[in-house]
Amino acid sequence: MEVTRAMEDYYQDKFNQIAKDTHISARSRTRLNMLKQPGATSWLSATPVRHLSLLMRASEFRISLKRFLGLPLHLPPQQCFHCHQLRIDSLGDHKLISCNHSKVLFQRRHKRILNCIRSFCQDAQVSCTIEPAHLF
């Protein structure tokens, strides 16, 4: 048990050193901070259960795993439906910063999803924190 704890401490220290590196992009730093959160890797060990909708197609799993690892997805160029400019980078991230219409739609949908999650947690009498400040 002590060996396991010592290994966890060692890797946590290494993780913190990497996350503090000034040569890391803001995107990578954010991803690393999210990976440190409790349950961040739970989806990798979830048992597939069809009637609970806990199934992923192989293509969905590959994309999810690549995004989790920060690897390029090698997707064909994607255009914004509103401004018709390229908006998805090689990592699958949407470039909403320069498209005001898409940004507003994204923020509105994002807020609705957060409110839905908060409502579920309140109904289950579970305390939750929506978007802790240290993640972004």
Backbone as numpy.savetxt, mean C-alpha at the origin, in Angstrom:
# Nx Ny Nz CAx CAy CAz Cx Cy Cz
13.71 -18.62 22.01 12.90 -17.43 22.01 13.76 -16.17 22.01
14.84 -16.18 22.77 15.73 -15.02 22.82 16.43 -14.81 21.48
16.76 -15.90 20.79 17.41 -15.79 19.48 16.47 -15.12 18.49
15.21 -15.53 18.52 14.21 -14.94 17.61 14.05 -13.45 17.89
13.97 -13.09 19.16 13.84 -11.68 19.52 15.07 -10.88 19.09
16.25 -11.47 19.27 17.49 -10.80 18.88 17.52 -10.58 17.36
17.05 -11.58 16.60 17.00 -11.44 15.15 16.01 -10.35 14.74
14.85 -10.34 15.39 13.86 -9.31 15.09 14.42 -7.92 15.36
15.10 -7.77 16.49 15.71 -6.47 16.84 16.77 -6.08 15.81
17.58 -7.05 15.39 18.64 -6.79 14.41 18.03 -6.29 13.09
17.02 -7.02 12.61 16.40 -6.65 11.34 15.61 -5.35 11.45
15.02 -5.09 12.61 14.32 -3.82 12.82 15.30 -2.66 12.76
16.48 -2.82 13.37 17.50 -1.78 13.32 17.97 -1.55 11.88
18.20 -2.63 11.14 18.61 -2.51 9.73 17.52 -1.81 8.92
16.28 -2.20 9.16 15.15 -1.61 8.46 15.10 -0.11 8.73
15.27 0.28 9.98 15.24 1.70 10.34 16.39 2.47 9.69
17.56 1.84 9.60 18.70 2.49 8.94 18.40 2.74 7.47
17.83 1.75 6.81 17.50 1.89 5.39 16.45 2.98 5.20
15.43 2.98 6.06 14.34 3.95 5.92 14.83 5.38 6.14
15.89 5.56 6.91 16.42 6.90 7.19 17.44 7.36 6.14
17.82 6.47 5.23 18.80 6.81 4.19 18.28 7.97 3.35
19.10 8.98 3.18 18.67 10.17 2.43 18.62 9.93 0.92
19.19 8.83 0.45 19.19 8.53 -0.98 17.94 7.79 -1.42
17.07 7.47 -0.49 15.84 6.75 -0.80 14.76 7.74 -1.21
14.00 7.41 -2.23 12.93 8.30 -2.70 11.82 8.37 -1.65
11.02 9.42 -1.75 9.89 9.58 -0.82 8.92 8.41 -0.97
8.73 7.93 -2.20 7.85 6.78 -2.43 8.36 5.55 -1.71
9.67 5.27 -1.83 10.25 4.10 -1.18 10.20 4.22 0.34
10.45 5.41 0.85 10.40 5.63 2.30 8.97 5.40 2.82
7.98 5.88 2.10 6.58 5.68 2.48 6.24 4.20 2.46
6.69 3.50 1.41 6.42 2.06 1.30 7.07 1.31 2.47
8.31 1.65 2.80 8.99 1.00 3.92 8.27 1.26 5.24
7.81 2.48 5.45 7.07 2.79 6.68 5.77 2.00 6.76
5.11 1.82 5.63 3.88 1.03 5.63 4.17 -0.44 5.92
5.29 -0.93 5.42 5.64 -2.34 5.65 5.94 -2.63 7.11
6.30 -1.62 7.87 6.59 -1.81 9.29 5.33 -1.93 10.14
4.20 -1.57 9.59 2.97 -1.54 10.37 2.47 -2.96 10.66
1.84 -3.15 11.82 1.30 -4.47 12.17 0.33 -4.97 11.10
0.47 -6.20 10.71 -0.43 -6.81 9.74 -0.12 -6.49 8.29
0.98 -5.79 8.03 1.30 -5.38 6.66 1.51 -6.57 5.73
1.94 -7.68 6.26 2.20 -8.85 5.42 1.14 -9.94 5.60
0.08 -9.66 6.32 -0.94 -10.67 6.59 -1.56 -11.25 5.33
-1.70 -10.42 4.32 -2.32 -10.89 3.07 -1.52 -12.00 2.42
-0.20 -12.06 2.69 0.64 -13.09 2.09 0.37 -14.48 2.66
-0.12 -14.52 3.89 -0.37 -15.83 4.52 -1.85 -16.12 4.71
-2.71 -15.29 4.12 -4.16 -15.51 4.23 -4.55 -16.77 3.47
-5.37 -17.59 4.10 -5.86 -18.81 3.47 -6.95 -18.45 2.45
-6.81 -18.92 1.21 -7.85 -18.63 0.21 -9.17 -19.29 0.58
-10.22 -18.50 0.73 -11.55 -19.02 1.07 -12.54 -18.36 0.10
-13.09 -19.15 -0.79 -13.95 -18.60 -1.84 -15.18 -17.87 -1.29
-15.90 -18.47 -0.33 -17.14 -17.85 0.15 -16.89 -16.59 0.99
-15.65 -16.31 1.36 -15.31 -15.06 2.05 -14.64 -14.07 1.09
-14.60 -14.43 -0.19 -13.96 -13.60 -1.22 -12.48 -13.37 -0.93
-11.83 -14.39 -0.39 -10.39 -14.32 -0.11 -9.61 -15.10 -1.16
-9.91 -14.81 -2.41 -9.21 -15.45 -3.52 -8.59 -14.38 -4.40
-7.43 -14.69 -4.95 -6.80 -13.80 -5.93 -6.42 -14.65 -7.13
-6.69 -14.10 -8.31 -6.20 -14.78 -9.51 -4.69 -14.65 -9.52
-4.03 -15.53 -10.26 -2.56 -15.51 -10.32 -2.04 -14.16 -10.78
-2.69 -13.56 -11.76 -2.25 -12.25 -12.27 -2.40 -11.17 -11.20
-3.49 -11.22 -10.42 -3.70 -10.25 -9.34 -2.64 -10.41 -8.25
-2.31 -11.66 -7.94 -1.30 -11.92 -6.92 0.07 -11.41 -7.38
0.41 -11.66 -8.66 1.70 -11.19 -9.17 1.81 -9.67 -9.10
0.75 -8.98 -9.51 0.76 -7.52 -9.45 0.85 -7.04 -8.01
0.08 -7.64 -7.12 0.11 -7.25 -5.71 1.48 -7.48 -5.11
2.10 -8.61 -5.43 3.42 -8.92 -4.89 4.47 -7.96 -5.44
4.40 -7.65 -6.72 5.36 -6.69 -7.29 5.20 -5.32 -6.65
3.96 -4.88 -6.44 3.75 -3.58 -5.78 4.25 -3.62 -4.34
4.03 -4.73 -3.66 4.50 -4.91 -2.28 6.03 -4.81 -2.21
6.70 -5.40 -3.18 8.16 -5.41 -3.22 8.75 -4.16 -3.87
7.90 -3.33 -4.47 8.38 -2.11 -5.13 9.02 -2.38 -6.47
8.61 -3.45 -7.13 9.17 -3.83 -8.43 8.32 -3.26 -9.57
8.95 -2.97 -10.73 8.17 -2.47 -11.87 7.18 -3.52 -12.37
6.04 -3.05 -12.84 4.98 -3.95 -13.31 5.07 -4.24 -14.80
5.78 -3.41 -15.54 5.91 -3.56 -16.99 4.53 -3.55 -17.65
3.73 -2.56 -17.29 2.40 -2.39 -17.87 2.48 -1.56 -19.14
1.55 -1.75 -20.06 1.50 -0.85 -21.22 1.12 0.54 -20.74
1.51 1.58 -21.50 1.17 2.94 -21.08 -0.34 3.11 -20.89
-0.72 3.79 -19.82 -2.13 4.04 -19.51 -2.40 5.54 -19.58
-3.54 5.89 -20.13 -3.89 7.31 -20.23 -5.00 7.65 -19.25
-4.97 8.89 -18.80 -6.04 9.43 -17.97 -7.28 9.59 -18.85
-8.43 9.21 -18.34 -9.67 9.33 -19.11 -10.09 10.78 -19.28
-9.55 11.67 -18.45 -10.01 13.06 -18.46 -9.09 13.99 -19.24
-7.77 13.87 -19.02 -6.86 14.80 -19.70 -6.07 14.11 -20.82
-6.21 12.79 -20.97 -5.62 12.00 -22.04 -4.10 12.01 -22.07
-3.48 12.27 -20.94 -2.03 12.18 -20.84 -1.67 10.90 -20.08
-0.42 10.45 -20.25 0.01 9.24 -19.56 0.03 9.50 -18.06
-0.56 8.59 -17.28 -0.72 8.82 -15.86 -0.31 7.64 -14.98
0.15 6.54 -15.53 0.56 5.41 -14.69 2.03 5.12 -14.97
2.84 5.13 -13.92 4.27 4.90 -14.11 4.58 3.40 -14.11
5.86 3.04 -14.24 6.25 1.63 -14.35 5.99 0.84 -13.08
5.79 1.53 -11.95 5.51 0.84 -10.68 4.00 0.70 -10.45
3.22 1.17 -11.39 1.77 1.06 -11.27 1.14 2.18 -10.49
1.92 3.21 -10.16 1.38 4.34 -9.41 0.70 5.32 -10.35
-0.42 5.84 -9.92 -1.15 6.82 -10.71 -0.54 8.19 -10.51
-0.36 8.91 -11.58 0.17 10.27 -11.53 -0.99 11.25 -11.50
-1.54 11.48 -10.32 -2.72 12.34 -10.20 -2.37 13.80 -9.95
-1.11 14.07 -9.69 -0.71 15.40 -9.27 -1.04 16.46 -10.31
-0.80 16.17 -11.58 -0.98 17.20 -12.61 -2.34 17.15 -13.28
-3.20 16.24 -12.91 -4.55 16.16 -13.49 -5.56 16.48 -12.39
-6.03 17.71 -12.38 -6.93 18.14 -11.30 -8.23 17.35 -11.26
-8.79 16.99 -12.40 -10.05 16.26 -12.42 -9.89 14.88 -11.78
-8.84 14.16 -12.18 -8.61 12.84 -11.62 -8.29 12.91 -10.13
-7.55 13.94 -9.74 -7.16 14.09 -8.34 -8.41 14.28 -7.47
-9.35 15.10 -7.91 -10.58 15.35 -7.15 -11.39 14.07 -7.04
-11.53 13.34 -8.15 -12.28 12.08 -8.13 -11.62 11.07 -7.20
-10.30 10.98 -7.25 -9.56 10.04 -6.41 -9.76 10.39 -4.94
-9.63 11.67 -4.59 -9.76 12.09 -3.19 -11.17 11.82 -2.68
-12.16 12.07 -3.52 -13.55 11.83 -3.12 -13.77 10.34 -2.86
-13.33 9.50 -3.78 -13.49 8.05 -3.60 -12.69 7.56 -2.40
-11.48 8.07 -2.24 -10.62 7.68 -1.13 -11.31 8.00 0.20
-11.90 9.19 0.29 -12.57 9.59 1.53 -13.78 8.70 1.80
-14.54 8.34 0.76 -15.69 7.45 0.95 -15.24 6.08 1.46
-14.14 5.57 0.92 -13.62 4.27 1.37 -13.20 4.36 2.83
-12.50 5.43 3.20 -12.08 5.59 4.60 -13.28 5.67 5.53
-14.31 6.40 5.12 -15.51 6.51 5.95 -16.21 5.16 6.10
-16.19 4.37 5.04 -16.78 3.03 5.08 -16.01 2.14 6.07
-14.69 2.19 6.01 -13.86 1.40 6.93 -14.10 1.85 8.36
-14.15 3.16 8.58 -14.40 3.69 9.93 -15.75 3.20 10.44
-16.76 3.22 9.58 -18.10 2.78 9.96 -18.10 1.30 10.36
-17.42 0.46 9.56 -17.32 -0.96 9.89 -16.67 -1.17 11.25
-15.60 -0.43 11.50 -14.89 -0.55 12.77 -15.78 -0.11 13.93
-16.50 0.98 13.76 -17.39 1.45 14.82 -18.51 0.46 15.08
-19.07 -0.12 14.01 -20.12 -1.12 14.17 -19.61 -2.35 14.93
-18.35 -2.68 14.71 -17.75 -3.84 15.39 -17.15 -3.45 16.74
-17.31 -2.18 17.12 -16.76 -1.65 18.37 -15.25 -1.86 18.45
-14.59 -1.58 17.31 -13.13 -1.69 17.21 -12.57 -0.29 17.03
-11.57 0.03 17.82 -10.92 1.33 17.69 -10.07 1.34 16.43
-10.10 2.42 15.70 -9.28 2.50 14.49 -8.74 3.91 14.32
-7.60 3.99 13.65 -7.00 5.26 13.29 -6.92 5.29 11.78
-7.56 6.25 11.17 -7.56 6.36 9.72 -6.38 7.23 9.29
-5.53 6.67 8.46 -4.36 7.33 7.92 -3.52 8.04 8.98
-2.79 7.26 9.78 -1.91 7.89 10.76 -0.91 8.83 10.07
-0.61 9.93 10.72 0.22 10.97 10.11 1.60 10.48 9.71
2.18 9.52 10.43 3.54 9.09 10.14 3.67 8.23 8.88
2.56 7.83 8.26 2.65 7.01 7.05 3.00 7.83 5.83
2.55 9.09 5.78 2.76 9.89 4.58 3.56 11.12 4.88
